[in-house]
Coordinates of C-alpha atoms in Angstrom, one line a residue:
X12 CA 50.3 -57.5 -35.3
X13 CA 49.8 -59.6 -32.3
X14 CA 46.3 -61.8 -32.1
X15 CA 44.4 -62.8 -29.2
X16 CA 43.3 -66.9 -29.8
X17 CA 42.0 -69.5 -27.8
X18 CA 44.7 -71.8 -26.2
X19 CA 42.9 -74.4 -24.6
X20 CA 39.0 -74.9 -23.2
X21 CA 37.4 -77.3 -20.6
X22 CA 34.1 -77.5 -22.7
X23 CA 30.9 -78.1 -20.8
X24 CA 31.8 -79.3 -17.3
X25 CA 29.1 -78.8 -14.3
X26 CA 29.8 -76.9 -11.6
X27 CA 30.1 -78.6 -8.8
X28 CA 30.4 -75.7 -5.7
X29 CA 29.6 -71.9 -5.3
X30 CA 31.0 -70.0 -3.1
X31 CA 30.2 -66.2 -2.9
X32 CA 32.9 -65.3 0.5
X33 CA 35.1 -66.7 -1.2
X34 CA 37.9 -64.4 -2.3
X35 CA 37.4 -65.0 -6.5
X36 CA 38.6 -67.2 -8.9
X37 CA 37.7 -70.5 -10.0
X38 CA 38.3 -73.3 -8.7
X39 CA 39.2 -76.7 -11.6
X40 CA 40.5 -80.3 -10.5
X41 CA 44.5 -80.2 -11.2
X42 CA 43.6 -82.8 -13.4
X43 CA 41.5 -80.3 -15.7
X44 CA 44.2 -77.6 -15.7
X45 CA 46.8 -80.2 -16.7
X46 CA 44.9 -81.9 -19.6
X47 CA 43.8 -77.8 -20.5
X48 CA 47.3 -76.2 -20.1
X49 CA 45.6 -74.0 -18.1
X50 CA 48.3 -72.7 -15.0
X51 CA 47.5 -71.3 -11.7
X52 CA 46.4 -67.4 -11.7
X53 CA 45.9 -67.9 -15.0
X54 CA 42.9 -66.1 -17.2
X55 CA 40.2 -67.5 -18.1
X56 CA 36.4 -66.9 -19.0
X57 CA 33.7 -68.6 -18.0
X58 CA 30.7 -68.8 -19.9
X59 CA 27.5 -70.7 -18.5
X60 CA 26.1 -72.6 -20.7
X61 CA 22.5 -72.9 -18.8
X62 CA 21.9 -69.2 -18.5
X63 CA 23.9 -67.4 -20.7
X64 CA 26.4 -65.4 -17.7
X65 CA 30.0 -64.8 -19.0
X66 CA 32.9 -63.4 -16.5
X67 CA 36.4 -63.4 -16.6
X68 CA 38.1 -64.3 -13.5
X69 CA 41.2 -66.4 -12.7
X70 CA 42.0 -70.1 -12.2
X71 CA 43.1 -71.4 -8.9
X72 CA 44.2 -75.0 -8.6
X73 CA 41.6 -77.7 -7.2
X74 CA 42.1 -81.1 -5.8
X75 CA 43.1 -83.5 -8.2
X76 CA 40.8 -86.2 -9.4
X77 CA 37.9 -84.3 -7.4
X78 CA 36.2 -83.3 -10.8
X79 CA 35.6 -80.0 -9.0
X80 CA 34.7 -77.3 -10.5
X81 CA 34.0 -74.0 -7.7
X82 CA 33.1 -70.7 -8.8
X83 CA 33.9 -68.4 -6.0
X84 CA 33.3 -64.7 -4.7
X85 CA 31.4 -62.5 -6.4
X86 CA 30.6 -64.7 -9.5
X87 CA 28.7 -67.3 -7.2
X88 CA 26.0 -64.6 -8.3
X89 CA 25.8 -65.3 -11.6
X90 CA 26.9 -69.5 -11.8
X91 CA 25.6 -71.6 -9.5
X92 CA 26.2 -75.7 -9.0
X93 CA 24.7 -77.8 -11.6
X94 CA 25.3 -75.1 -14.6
X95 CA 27.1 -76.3 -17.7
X96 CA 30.1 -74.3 -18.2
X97 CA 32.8 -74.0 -20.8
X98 CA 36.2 -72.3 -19.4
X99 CA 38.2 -70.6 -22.1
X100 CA 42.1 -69.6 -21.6
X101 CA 43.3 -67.2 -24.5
X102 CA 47.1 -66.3 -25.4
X103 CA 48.6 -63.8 -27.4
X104 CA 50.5 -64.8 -30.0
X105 CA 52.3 -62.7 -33.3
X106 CA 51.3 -63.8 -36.9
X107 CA 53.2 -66.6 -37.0
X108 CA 52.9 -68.6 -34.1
X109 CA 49.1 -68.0 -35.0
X110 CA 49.2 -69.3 -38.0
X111 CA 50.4 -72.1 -36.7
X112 CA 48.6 -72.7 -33.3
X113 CA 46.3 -75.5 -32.4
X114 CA 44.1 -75.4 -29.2
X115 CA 43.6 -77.6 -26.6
X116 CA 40.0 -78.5 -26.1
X117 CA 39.2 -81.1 -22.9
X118 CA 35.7 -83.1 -23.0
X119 CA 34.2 -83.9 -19.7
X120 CA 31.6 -86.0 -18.5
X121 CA 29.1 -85.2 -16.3
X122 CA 31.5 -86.4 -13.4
X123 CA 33.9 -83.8 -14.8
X124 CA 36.6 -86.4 -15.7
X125 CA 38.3 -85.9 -19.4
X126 CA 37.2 -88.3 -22.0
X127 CA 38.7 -86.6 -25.3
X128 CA 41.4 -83.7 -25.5
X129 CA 41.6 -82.7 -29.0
X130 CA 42.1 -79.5 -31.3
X131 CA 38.6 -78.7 -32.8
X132 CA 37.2 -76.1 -31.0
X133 CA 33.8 -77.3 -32.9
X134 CA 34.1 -80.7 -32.1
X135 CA 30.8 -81.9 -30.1
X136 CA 31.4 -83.9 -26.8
X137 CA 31.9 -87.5 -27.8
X138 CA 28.4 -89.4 -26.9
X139 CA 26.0 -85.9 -26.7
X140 CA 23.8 -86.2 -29.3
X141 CA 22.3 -83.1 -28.8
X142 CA 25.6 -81.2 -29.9
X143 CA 25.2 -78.9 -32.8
X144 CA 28.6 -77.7 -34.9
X145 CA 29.0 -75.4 -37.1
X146 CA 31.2 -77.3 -39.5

């Protein structure tokens, strides 16, 4: 059987431009993408964490070091600059690389720049006291 998991996630970065004419996708600092694993055209979901929206859409490759994050076209409807989002790429894999497969999970700070990269997809951001996990 082959299982859809998590690969990697850029968990709560702000975003930092909307663009509704835009032609879709979301825009993430190369930076981001690098630390996430996360490729050009690839998948991903957003889910904002201010109001609850969640889209998939694809990821196109921002300017690095920017710390921008751009949700573009139609999507600019539901996610707007300032909302806290988490970006989620998922892989399929069969049982046993399952099994054996640890995520990638990138911390940002409100500036959007990485301050952990770990495995725990529970793991609070370092120095938010007001993350809850359910571990």
């Amino acid at each position: 059987m082959m299982r859809t998991l998590m690969t990697s996630k850029i968990h709560r970065a702000t975003v930092t431009q909307a663009d509704l004419h835009y032609v879709g996708s979301v825009t993430i600092d190369a930076a981001l993408m690098d630390a996430a694993g996360i490729l050009e055209n690839e998948q991903v979901s957003i889910v904002d964490v201010t109001n609850g929206a969640r889209l998939e859409t694809y990821a196109i490759t921002g300017e690095r070091d920017s710390g921008v994050i751009g949700i573009n076209g139609a999507a600019a409807h539901l996610v707007v600059p300032g909302d806290l989002v988490i970006l989620i790429a998922y892989g399929v894999m069969d049982e046993t690389e399952a099994a054996a497969h640890k995520p990638c999970v990138v911390h940002v700070d409100e500036h959007n720049r990485v301050v952990k990269v770990g495995d725990d997809p529970a793991e609070p951001v370092p120095g938010m006291p007001d993350q809850r996990t359910g571990r």
